[in-house]
Amino acid sequence: PSDAVILFGTAADSSKWESKTGKPFNWSAVDNNLTVVPFAGDLRTKQSFGDCQLHIEWRTPAEVKGDGQGRGNSGVFLMSLYELQVLDSYKNLTYSNGQAGSIYKQHMPLVNACRPPGEWQSYDIYFTVPQFYADSMLRSDARITVAQNGVLIQNNVELWGAMQFIGVPKYEKHDAKAPLLLQDHHNNVSFRNIWIREL
Ligand code: MG
């Protein structure tokens, strides 16, 4: 769309990205593929975003290694805090709210819409930021709607807080905008055609 920011397009242009620690770009950018370099650490945008529509395509390795959470794991973290899980969930059992398309450890997807490993898949994400009062109390939850490969998998769900691996998620007041972050979970997951519209 004409009002979109292209975060990663058809050329291997990594200029919109940096490492999570603010160091230079350290993943692989070849042609139109942005790929995790295992143990390089998470990657984030230099620009910060709030309410947004995000389109992102992803592909887990064609050669299947590992199982459960160890198979094609990555994640799309809105505001660097709220994880939409990326996982090879094609005939790969794991806990329900940890599969592809889950809001990790919060909401399972409405359906498993995964394509086989090695095929490109898309997420279309509509995200509303959480609101906080001046005294840091939560005013309204973050909300997210997601379609995977055109199939609705998250329907305007309320997030419980920032992604929490173990324990109860909670909100802590943060800025109205924050970088988009992609997770290095030590698997060679690729991304392409990433664009975002600020709403
Ligand atoms: Mg993940």
JSON list of C-alpha atoms and ligand atoms in Angstrom, two decimals:
[
{"chain": "A", "resi": 1, "resn": "PRO", "atom": "CA", "xyz": [0.00, 0.00, 0.00]},
{"chain": "A", "resi": 2, "resn": "SER", "atom": "CA", "xyz": [1.15, 3.56, -0.72]},
{"chain": "A", "resi": 3, "resn": "ASP", "atom": "CA", "xyz": [1.18, 4.44, 2.99]},
{"chain": "A", "resi": 4, "resn": "ALA", "atom": "CA", "xyz": [3.24, 1.43, 4.05]},
{"chain": "A", "resi": 5, "resn": "VAL", "atom": "CA", "xyz": [6.80, 1.46, 5.33]},
{"chain": "A", "resi": 6, "resn": "ILE", "atom": "CA", "xyz": [8.69, -1.31, 3.56]},
{"chain": "A", "resi": 7, "resn": "LEU", "atom": "CA", "xyz": [10.81, -2.95, 6.25]},
{"chain": "A", "resi": 8, "resn": "PHE", "atom": "CA", "xyz": [12.24, -5.63, 4.00]},
{"chain": "A", "resi": 9, "resn": "GLY", "atom": "CA", "xyz": [11.45, -5.70, 0.30]},
{"chain": "A", "resi": 10, "resn": "THR", "atom": "CA", "xyz": [12.68, -7.26, -2.88]},
{"chain": "A", "resi": 11, "resn": "ALA", "atom": "CA", "xyz": [16.32, -6.25, -2.52]},
{"chain": "A", "resi": 12, "resn": "ALA", "atom": "CA", "xyz": [18.60, -7.39, 0.26]},
{"chain": "A", "resi": 13, "resn": "ASP", "atom": "CA", "xyz": [18.25, -4.04, 2.01]},
{"chain": "A", "resi": 14, "resn": "SER", "atom": "CA", "xyz": [18.79, -4.47, 5.73]},
{"chain": "A", "resi": 15, "resn": "SER", "atom": "CA", "xyz": [19.03, -0.74, 6.46]},
{"chain": "A", "resi": 16, "resn": "LYS", "atom": "CA", "xyz": [15.82, -0.67, 8.52]},
{"chain": "A", "resi": 17, "resn": "TRP", "atom": "CA", "xyz": [17.13, -3.26, 11.01]},
{"chain": "A", "resi": 18, "resn": "GLU", "atom": "CA", "xyz": [19.63, -3.58, 13.82]},
{"chain": "A", "resi": 19, "resn": "SER", "atom": "CA", "xyz": [20.41, -6.13, 16.52]},
{"chain": "A", "resi": 20, "resn": "LYS", "atom": "CA", "xyz": [18.29, -6.08, 19.67]},
{"chain": "A", "resi": 21, "resn": "THR", "atom": "CA", "xyz": [21.18, -4.54, 21.55]},
{"chain": "A", "resi": 22, "resn": "GLY", "atom": "CA", "xyz": [21.42, -1.67, 19.06]},
{"chain": "A", "resi": 23, "resn": "LYS", "atom": "CA", "xyz": [24.46, -3.10, 17.32]},
{"chain": "A", "resi": 24, "resn": "PRO", "atom": "CA", "xyz": [24.57, -3.33, 13.50]},
{"chain": "A", "resi": 25, "resn": "PHE", "atom": "CA", "xyz": [22.48, -5.78, 11.49]},
{"chain": "A", "resi": 26, "resn": "ASN", "atom": "CA", "xyz": [23.78, -9.32, 12.05]},
{"chain": "A", "resi": 27, "resn": "TRP", "atom": "CA", "xyz": [21.28, -11.67, 10.38]},
{"chain": "A", "resi": 28, "resn": "SER", "atom": "CA", "xyz": [21.48, -12.87, 6.77]},
{"chain": "A", "resi": 29, "resn": "ALA", "atom": "CA", "xyz": [19.99, -10.73, 3.99]},
{"chain": "A", "resi": 30, "resn": "VAL", "atom": "CA", "xyz": [20.21, -12.40, 0.58]},
{"chain": "A", "resi": 31, "resn": "ASP", "atom": "CA", "xyz": [17.99, -11.36, -2.32]},
{"chain": "A", "resi": 32, "resn": "ASN", "atom": "CA", "xyz": [14.52, -11.01, -0.81]},
{"chain": "A", "resi": 33, "resn": "ASN", "atom": "CA", "xyz": [15.17, -13.28, 2.17]},
{"chain": "A", "resi": 34, "resn": "LEU", "atom": "CA", "xyz": [15.91, -12.17, 5.69]},
{"chain": "A", "resi": 35, "resn": "THR", "atom": "CA", "xyz": [17.12, -15.18, 7.68]},
{"chain": "A", "resi": 36, "resn": "VAL", "atom": "CA", "xyz": [17.94, -15.85, 11.30]},
{"chain": "A", "resi": 37, "resn": "VAL", "atom": "CA", "xyz": [21.59, -16.52, 12.02]},
{"chain": "A", "resi": 38, "resn": "PRO", "atom": "CA", "xyz": [21.37, -18.85, 15.02]},
{"chain": "A", "resi": 39, "resn": "PHE", "atom": "CA", "xyz": [22.70, -17.29, 18.22]},
{"chain": "A", "resi": 40, "resn": "ALA", "atom": "CA", "xyz": [23.14, -13.87, 16.57]},
{"chain": "A", "resi": 41, "resn": "GLY", "atom": "CA", "xyz": [20.36, -12.64, 18.84]},
{"chain": "A", "resi": 42, "resn": "ASP", "atom": "CA", "xyz": [17.03, -11.00, 18.16]},
{"chain": "A", "resi": 43, "resn": "LEU", "atom": "CA", "xyz": [16.64, -8.43, 15.40]},
{"chain": "A", "resi": 44, "resn": "ARG", "atom": "CA", "xyz": [14.61, -5.23, 15.65]},
{"chain": "A", "resi": 45, "resn": "THR", "atom": "CA", "xyz": [13.58, -2.31, 13.51]},
{"chain": "A", "resi": 46, "resn": "LYS", "atom": "CA", "xyz": [15.33, 1.00, 13.99]},
{"chain": "A", "resi": 47, "resn": "GLN", "atom": "CA", "xyz": [11.95, 2.72, 13.77]},
{"chain": "A", "resi": 48, "resn": "SER", "atom": "CA", "xyz": [9.33, 2.41, 16.50]},
{"chain": "A", "resi": 49, "resn": "PHE", "atom": "CA", "xyz": [5.68, 1.66, 15.86]},
{"chain": "A", "resi": 50, "resn": "GLY", "atom": "CA", "xyz": [2.39, 1.76, 17.75]},
{"chain": "A", "resi": 51, "resn": "ASP", "atom": "CA", "xyz": [-1.02, 0.88, 16.31]},
{"chain": "A", "resi": 52, "resn": "CYS", "atom": "CA", "xyz": [-0.31, -0.83, 13.03]},
{"chain": "A", "resi": 53, "resn": "GLN", "atom": "CA", "xyz": [-1.13, -3.23, 10.25]},
{"chain": "A", "resi": 54, "resn": "LEU", "atom": "CA", "xyz": [1.81, -5.54, 9.60]},
{"chain": "A", "resi": 55, "resn": "HIS", "atom": "CA", "xyz": [2.31, -7.96, 6.73]},
{"chain": "A", "resi": 56, "resn": "ILE", "atom": "CA", "xyz": [5.13, -10.47, 7.07]},
{"chain": "A", "resi": 57, "resn": "GLU", "atom": "CA", "xyz": [5.94, -13.72, 5.31]},
{"chain": "A", "resi": 58, "resn": "TRP", "atom": "CA", "xyz": [7.93, -16.51, 6.88]},
{"chain": "A", "resi": 59, "resn": "ARG", "atom": "CA", "xyz": [9.33, -19.92, 6.03]},
{"chain": "A", "resi": 60, "resn": "THR", "atom": "CA", "xyz": [10.61, -22.69, 8.26]},
{"chain": "A", "resi": 61, "resn": "PRO", "atom": "CA", "xyz": [13.40, -24.97, 6.98]},
{"chain": "A", "resi": 62, "resn": "ALA", "atom": "CA", "xyz": [12.37, -27.59, 4.40]},
{"chain": "A", "resi": 63, "resn": "GLU", "atom": "CA", "xyz": [14.64, -30.05, 6.10]},
{"chain": "A", "resi": 64, "resn": "VAL", "atom": "CA", "xyz": [12.86, -30.91, 9.34]},
{"chain": "A", "resi": 65, "resn": "LYS", "atom": "CA", "xyz": [15.05, -31.08, 12.42]},
{"chain": "A", "resi": 66, "resn": "GLY", "atom": "CA", "xyz": [13.87, -31.34, 15.99]},
{"chain": "A", "resi": 67, "resn": "ASP", "atom": "CA", "xyz": [10.31, -31.38, 17.23]},
{"chain": "A", "resi": 68, "resn": "GLY", "atom": "CA", "xyz": [7.93, -29.42, 19.42]},
{"chain": "A", "resi": 69, "resn": "GLN", "atom": "CA", "xyz": [9.26, -25.95, 20.17]},
{"chain": "A", "resi": 70, "resn": "GLY", "atom": "CA", "xyz": [12.62, -26.84, 18.60]},
{"chain": "A", "resi": 71, "resn": "ARG", "atom": "CA", "xyz": [11.32, -26.97, 15.04]},
{"chain": "A", "resi": 72, "resn": "GLY", "atom": "CA", "xyz": [11.31, -23.77, 13.02]},
{"chain": "A", "resi": 73, "resn": "ASN", "atom": "CA", "xyz": [10.84, -21.54, 16.04]},
{"chain": "A", "resi": 74, "resn": "SER", "atom": "CA", "xyz": [10.94, -17.76, 15.78]},
{"chain": "A", "resi": 75, "resn": "GLY", "atom": "CA", "xyz": [8.49, -15.04, 16.68]},
{"chain": "A", "resi": 76, "resn": "VAL", "atom": "CA", "xyz": [7.09, -11.68, 15.69]},
{"chain": "A", "resi": 77, "resn": "PHE", "atom": "CA", "xyz": [7.19, -9.40, 18.74]},
{"chain": "A", "resi": 78, "resn": "LEU", "atom": "CA", "xyz": [4.96, -6.36, 18.43]},
{"chain": "A", "resi": 79, "resn": "MET", "atom": "CA", "xyz": [6.53, -3.48, 20.36]},
{"chain": "A", "resi": 80, "resn": "SER", "atom": "CA", "xyz": [9.35, -5.95, 21.19]},
{"chain": "A", "resi": 81, "resn": "LEU", "atom": "CA", "xyz": [7.07, -7.36, 23.92]},
{"chain": "A", "resi": 82, "resn": "TYR", "atom": "CA", "xyz": [4.03, -9.17, 22.55]},
{"chain": "A", "resi": 83, "resn": "GLU", "atom": "CA", "xyz": [4.85, -12.41, 20.72]},
{"chain": "A", "resi": 84, "resn": "LEU", "atom": "CA", "xyz": [2.97, -13.87, 17.81]},
{"chain": "A", "resi": 85, "resn": "GLN", "atom": "CA", "xyz": [4.58, -17.30, 17.58]},
{"chain": "A", "resi": 86, "resn": "VAL", "atom": "CA", "xyz": [6.35, -18.54, 14.46]},
{"chain": "A", "resi": 87, "resn": "LEU", "atom": "CA", "xyz": [6.81, -22.31, 14.46]},
{"chain": "A", "resi": 88, "resn": "ASP", "atom": "CA", "xyz": [6.70, -25.26, 12.08]},
{"chain": "A", "resi": 89, "resn": "SER", "atom": "CA", "xyz": [3.35, -26.56, 13.35]},
{"chain": "A", "resi": 90, "resn": "TYR", "atom": "CA", "xyz": [2.72, -28.79, 10.35]},
{"chain": "A", "resi": 91, "resn": "LYS", "atom": "CA", "xyz": [2.16, -32.22, 11.92]},
{"chain": "A", "resi": 92, "resn": "ASN", "atom": "CA", "xyz": [4.24, -31.12, 14.87]},
{"chain": "A", "resi": 93, "resn": "LEU", "atom": "CA", "xyz": [2.56, -31.32, 18.27]},
{"chain": "A", "resi": 94, "resn": "THR", "atom": "CA", "xyz": [3.33, -28.90, 21.04]},
{"chain": "A", "resi": 95, "resn": "TYR", "atom": "CA", "xyz": [1.31, -27.13, 23.74]},
{"chain": "A", "resi": 96, "resn": "SER", "atom": "CA", "xyz": [-1.75, -25.39, 22.32]},
{"chain": "A", "resi": 97, "resn": "ASN", "atom": "CA", "xyz": [-0.76, -21.84, 23.16]},
{"chain": "A", "resi": 98, "resn": "GLY", "atom": "CA", "xyz": [2.76, -22.37, 21.86]},
{"chain": "A", "resi": 99, "resn": "GLN", "atom": "CA", "xyz": [1.95, -23.44, 18.31]},
{"chain": "A", "resi": 100, "resn": "ALA", "atom": "CA", "xyz": [2.28, -21.27, 15.21]},
{"chain": "A", "resi": 101, "resn": "GLY", "atom": "CA", "xyz": [-0.18, -18.41, 15.28]},
{"chain": "A", "resi": 102, "resn": "SER", "atom": "CA", "xyz": [-0.53, -18.42, 19.04]},
{"chain": "A", "resi": 103, "resn": "ILE", "atom": "CA", "xyz": [-0.06, -15.36, 21.16]},
{"chain": "A", "resi": 104, "resn": "TYR", "atom": "CA", "xyz": [2.66, -17.19, 22.95]},
{"chain": "A", "resi": 105, "resn": "LYS", "atom": "CA", "xyz": [1.52, -18.70, 26.28]},
{"chain": "A", "resi": 106, "resn": "GLN", "atom": "CA", "xyz": [-1.76, -16.74, 26.05]},
{"chain": "A", "resi": 107, "resn": "HIS", "atom": "CA", "xyz": [-4.08, -17.47, 23.14]},
{"chain": "A", "resi": 108, "resn": "MET", "atom": "CA", "xyz": [-4.06, -20.50, 20.89]},
{"chain": "A", "resi": 109, "resn": "PRO", "atom": "CA", "xyz": [-5.01, -19.87, 17.23]},
{"chain": "A", "resi": 110, "resn": "LEU", "atom": "CA", "xyz": [-8.58, -20.56, 16.12]},
{"chain": "A", "resi": 111, "resn": "VAL", "atom": "CA", "xyz": [-7.30, -23.18, 13.68]},
{"chain": "A", "resi": 112, "resn": "ASN", "atom": "CA", "xyz": [-4.00, -24.67, 12.55]},
{"chain": "A", "resi": 113, "resn": "ALA", "atom": "CA", "xyz": [-3.50, -22.98, 9.17]},
{"chain": "A", "resi": 114, "resn": "CYS", "atom": "CA", "xyz": [0.11, -24.12, 8.65]},
{"chain": "A", "resi": 115, "resn": "ARG", "atom": "CA", "xyz": [1.60, -25.04, 5.32]},
{"chain": "A", "resi": 116, "resn": "PRO", "atom": "CA", "xyz": [4.29, -27.71, 5.09]},
{"chain": "A", "resi": 117, "resn": "PRO", "atom": "CA", "xyz": [7.86, -26.84, 6.09]},
{"chain": "A", "resi": 118, "resn": "GLY", "atom": "CA", "xyz": [9.80, -25.07, 3.35]},
{"chain": "A", "resi": 119, "resn": "GLU", "atom": "CA", "xyz": [6.76, -23.23, 2.01]},
{"chain": "A", "resi": 120, "resn": "TRP", "atom": "CA", "xyz": [6.22, -19.50, 2.44]},
{"chain": "A", "resi": 121, "resn": "GLN", "atom": "CA", "xyz": [3.40, -18.46, 4.73]},
{"chain": "A", "resi": 122, "resn": "SER", "atom": "CA", "xyz": [1.97, -15.07, 5.62]},
{"chain": "A", "resi": 123, "resn": "TYR", "atom": "CA", "xyz": [0.77, -13.25, 8.68]},
{"chain": "A", "resi": 124, "resn": "ASP", "atom": "CA", "xyz": [-1.47, -10.23, 8.35]},
{"chain": "A", "resi": 125, "resn": "ILE", "atom": "CA", "xyz": [-1.55, -8.58, 11.73]},
{"chain": "A", "resi": 126, "resn": "TYR", "atom": "CA", "xyz": [-3.75, -5.76, 13.06]},
{"chain": "A", "resi": 127, "resn": "PHE", "atom": "CA", "xyz": [-2.43, -4.50, 16.37]},
{"chain": "A", "resi": 128, "resn": "THR", "atom": "CA", "xyz": [-3.74, -1.99, 18.90]},
{"chain": "A", "resi": 129, "resn": "VAL", "atom": "CA", "xyz": [-1.36, -0.81, 21.59]},
{"chain": "A", "resi": 130, "resn": "PRO", "atom": "CA", "xyz": [-2.18, -0.99, 25.29]},
{"chain": "A", "resi": 131, "resn": "GLN", "atom": "CA", "xyz": [-2.99, 2.31, 27.00]},
{"chain": "A", "resi": 132, "resn": "PHE", "atom": "CA", "xyz": [-1.74, 3.40, 30.38]},
{"chain": "A", "resi": 133, "resn": "TYR", "atom": "CA", "xyz": [-2.78, 6.11, 32.81]},
{"chain": "A", "resi": 134, "resn": "ALA", "atom": "CA", "xyz": [-0.27, 8.69, 33.97]},
{"chain": "A", "resi": 135, "resn": "ASP", "atom": "CA", "xyz": [0.20, 6.74, 37.21]},
{"chain": "A", "resi": 136, "resn": "SER", "atom": "CA", "xyz": [1.18, 3.65, 35.11]},
{"chain": "A", "resi": 137, "resn": "MET", "atom": "CA", "xyz": [-2.08, 1.76, 35.75]},
{"chain": "A", "resi": 138, "resn": "LEU", "atom": "CA", "xyz": [-3.36, -0.14, 32.76]},
{"chain": "A", "resi": 139, "resn": "ARG", "atom": "CA", "xyz": [-6.17, 1.68, 30.97]},
{"chain": "A", "resi": 140, "resn": "SER", "atom": "CA", "xyz": [-6.82, -0.78, 28.11]},
{"chain": "A", "resi": 141, "resn": "ASP", "atom": "CA", "xyz": [-5.31, -4.05, 26.95]},
{"chain": "A", "resi": 142, "resn": "ALA", "atom": "CA", "xyz": [-3.38, -4.51, 23.73]},
{"chain": "A", "resi": 143, "resn": "ARG", "atom": "CA", "xyz": [-5.49, -6.18, 21.05]},
{"chain": "A", "resi": 144, "resn": "ILE", "atom": "CA", "xyz": [-4.55, -8.26, 18.06]},
{"chain": "A", "resi": 145, "resn": "THR", "atom": "CA", "xyz": [-6.21, -9.74, 15.00]},
{"chain": "A", "resi": 146, "resn": "VAL", "atom": "CA", "xyz": [-4.22, -12.12, 12.80]},
{"chain": "A", "resi": 147, "resn": "ALA", "atom": "CA", "xyz": [-4.80, -13.94, 9.53]},
{"chain": "A", "resi": 148, "resn": "GLN", "atom": "CA", "xyz": [-2.39, -16.74, 8.59]},
{"chain": "A", "resi": 149, "resn": "ASN", "atom": "CA", "xyz": [-2.33, -17.50, 4.88]},
{"chain": "A", "resi": 150, "resn": "GLY", "atom": "CA", "xyz": [-5.61, -15.57, 4.64]},
{"chain": "A", "resi": 151, "resn": "VAL", "atom": "CA", "xyz": [-7.28, -17.59, 7.40]},
{"chain": "A", "resi": 152, "resn": "LEU", "atom": "CA", "xyz": [-8.43, -15.76, 10.54]},
{"chain": "A", "resi": 153, "resn": "ILE", "atom": "CA", "xyz": [-6.58, -17.25, 13.52]},
{"chain": "A", "resi": 154, "resn": "GLN", "atom": "CA", "xyz": [-6.78, -14.50, 16.17]},
{"chain": "A", "resi": 155, "resn": "ASN", "atom": "CA", "xyz": [-9.97, -12.44, 16.30]},
{"chain": "A", "resi": 156, "resn": "ASN", "atom": "CA", "xyz": [-9.41, -9.18, 18.17]},
{"chain": "A", "resi": 157, "resn": "VAL", "atom": "CA", "xyz": [-8.13, -10.91, 21.30]},
{"chain": "A", "resi": 158, "resn": "GLU", "atom": "CA", "xyz": [-7.00, -9.03, 24.39]},
{"chain": "A", "resi": 159, "resn": "LEU", "atom": "CA", "xyz": [-3.43, -9.67, 25.40]},
{"chain": "A", "resi": 160, "resn": "TRP", "atom": "CA", "xyz": [-2.70, -10.42, 29.05]},
{"chain": "A", "resi": 161, "resn": "GLY", "atom": "CA", "xyz": [0.58, -8.55, 29.05]},
{"chain": "A", "resi": 162, "resn": "ALA", "atom": "CA", "xyz": [4.10, -8.93, 27.71]},
{"chain": "A", "resi": 163, "resn": "MET", "atom": "CA", "xyz": [5.19, -12.40, 26.65]},
{"chain": "A", "resi": 164, "resn": "GLN", "atom": "CA", "xyz": [6.17, -14.40, 29.69]},
{"chain": "A", "resi": 165, "resn": "PHE", "atom": "CA", "xyz": [7.80, -17.80, 29.22]},
{"chain": "A", "resi": 166, "resn": "ILE", "atom": "CA", "xyz": [6.96, -19.00, 32.73]},
{"chain": "A", "resi": 167, "resn": "GLY", "atom": "CA", "xyz": [4.47, -17.30, 35.02]},
{"chain": "A", "resi": 168, "resn": "VAL", "atom": "CA", "xyz": [1.58, -14.91, 34.59]},
{"chain": "A", "resi": 169, "resn": "PRO", "atom": "CA", "xyz": [1.97, -12.21, 31.94]},
{"chain": "A", "resi": 170, "resn": "LYS", "atom": "CA", "xyz": [1.58, -8.65, 33.15]},
{"chain": "A", "resi": 171, "resn": "TYR", "atom": "CA", "xyz": [1.68, -5.15, 31.76]},
{"chain": "A", "resi": 172, "resn": "GLU", "atom": "CA", "xyz": [4.28, -2.59, 32.60]},
{"chain": "A", "resi": 173, "resn": "LYS", "atom": "CA", "xyz": [3.87, 0.93, 31.31]},
{"chain": "A", "resi": 174, "resn": "HIS", "atom": "CA", "xyz": [5.91, 1.63, 28.22]},
{"chain": "A", "resi": 175, "resn": "ASP", "atom": "CA", "xyz": [6.19, 4.16, 25.43]},
{"chain": "A", "resi": 176, "resn": "ALA", "atom": "CA", "xyz": [3.39, 4.53, 22.88]},
{"chain": "A", "resi": 177, "resn": "LYS", "atom": "CA", "xyz": [5.73, 3.24, 20.17]},
{"chain": "A", "resi": 178, "resn": "ALA", "atom": "CA", "xyz": [8.48, 0.62, 20.21]},
{"chain": "A", "resi": 179, "resn": "PRO", "atom": "CA", "xyz": [10.50, -1.37, 17.67]},
{"chain": "A", "resi": 180, "resn": "LEU", "atom": "CA", "xyz": [9.16, -4.46, 15.95]},
{"chain": "A", "resi": 181, "resn": "LEU", "atom": "CA", "xyz": [11.34, -7.44, 16.91]},
{"chain": "A", "resi": 182, "resn": "LEU", "atom": "CA", "xyz": [12.01, -10.82, 15.29]},
{"chain": "A", "resi": 183, "resn": "GLN", "atom": "CA", "xyz": [13.18, -13.67, 17.49]},
{"chain": "A", "resi": 184, "resn": "ASP", "atom": "CA", "xyz": [16.36, -15.69, 17.17]},
{"chain": "A", "resi": 185, "resn": "HIS", "atom": "CA", "xyz": [15.28, -19.05, 18.57]},
{"chain": "A", "resi": 186, "resn": "HIS", "atom": "CA", "xyz": [18.33, -20.74, 17.01]},
{"chain": "A", "resi": 187, "resn": "ASN", "atom": "CA", "xyz": [16.46, -22.09, 13.97]},
{"chain": "A", "resi": 188, "resn": "ASN", "atom": "CA", "xyz": [17.04, -20.97, 10.36]},
{"chain": "A", "resi": 189, "resn": "VAL", "atom": "CA", "xyz": [13.69, -19.29, 9.83]},
{"chain": "A", "resi": 190, "resn": "SER", "atom": "CA", "xyz": [13.43, -16.85, 6.91]},
{"chain": "A", "resi": 191, "resn": "PHE", "atom": "CA", "xyz": [11.24, -13.79, 6.41]},
{"chain": "A", "resi": 192, "resn": "ARG", "atom": "CA", "xyz": [10.35, -11.71, 3.37]},
{"chain": "A", "resi": 193, "resn": "ASN", "atom": "CA", "xyz": [8.01, -9.01, 2.09]},
{"chain": "A", "resi": 194, "resn": "ILE", "atom": "CA", "xyz": [7.67, -7.19, 5.41]},
{"chain": "A", "resi": 195, "resn": "TRP", "atom": "CA", "xyz": [5.66, -4.00, 5.37]},
{"chain": "A", "resi": 196, "resn": "ILE", "atom": "CA", "xyz": [3.86, -2.01, 8.02]},
{"chain": "A", "resi": 197, "resn": "ARG", "atom": "CA", "xyz": [1.24, 0.72, 8.07]},
{"chain": "A", "resi": 198, "resn": "GLU", "atom": "CA", "xyz": [0.99, 3.03, 11.04]},
{"chain": "A", "resi": 199, "resn": "LEU", "atom": "CA", "xyz": [-2.62, 3.49, 12.07]},
{"chain": "B", "resi": 1, "resn": "MG", "atom": "MG", "xyz": [9.04, -18.15, 19.35]}
]
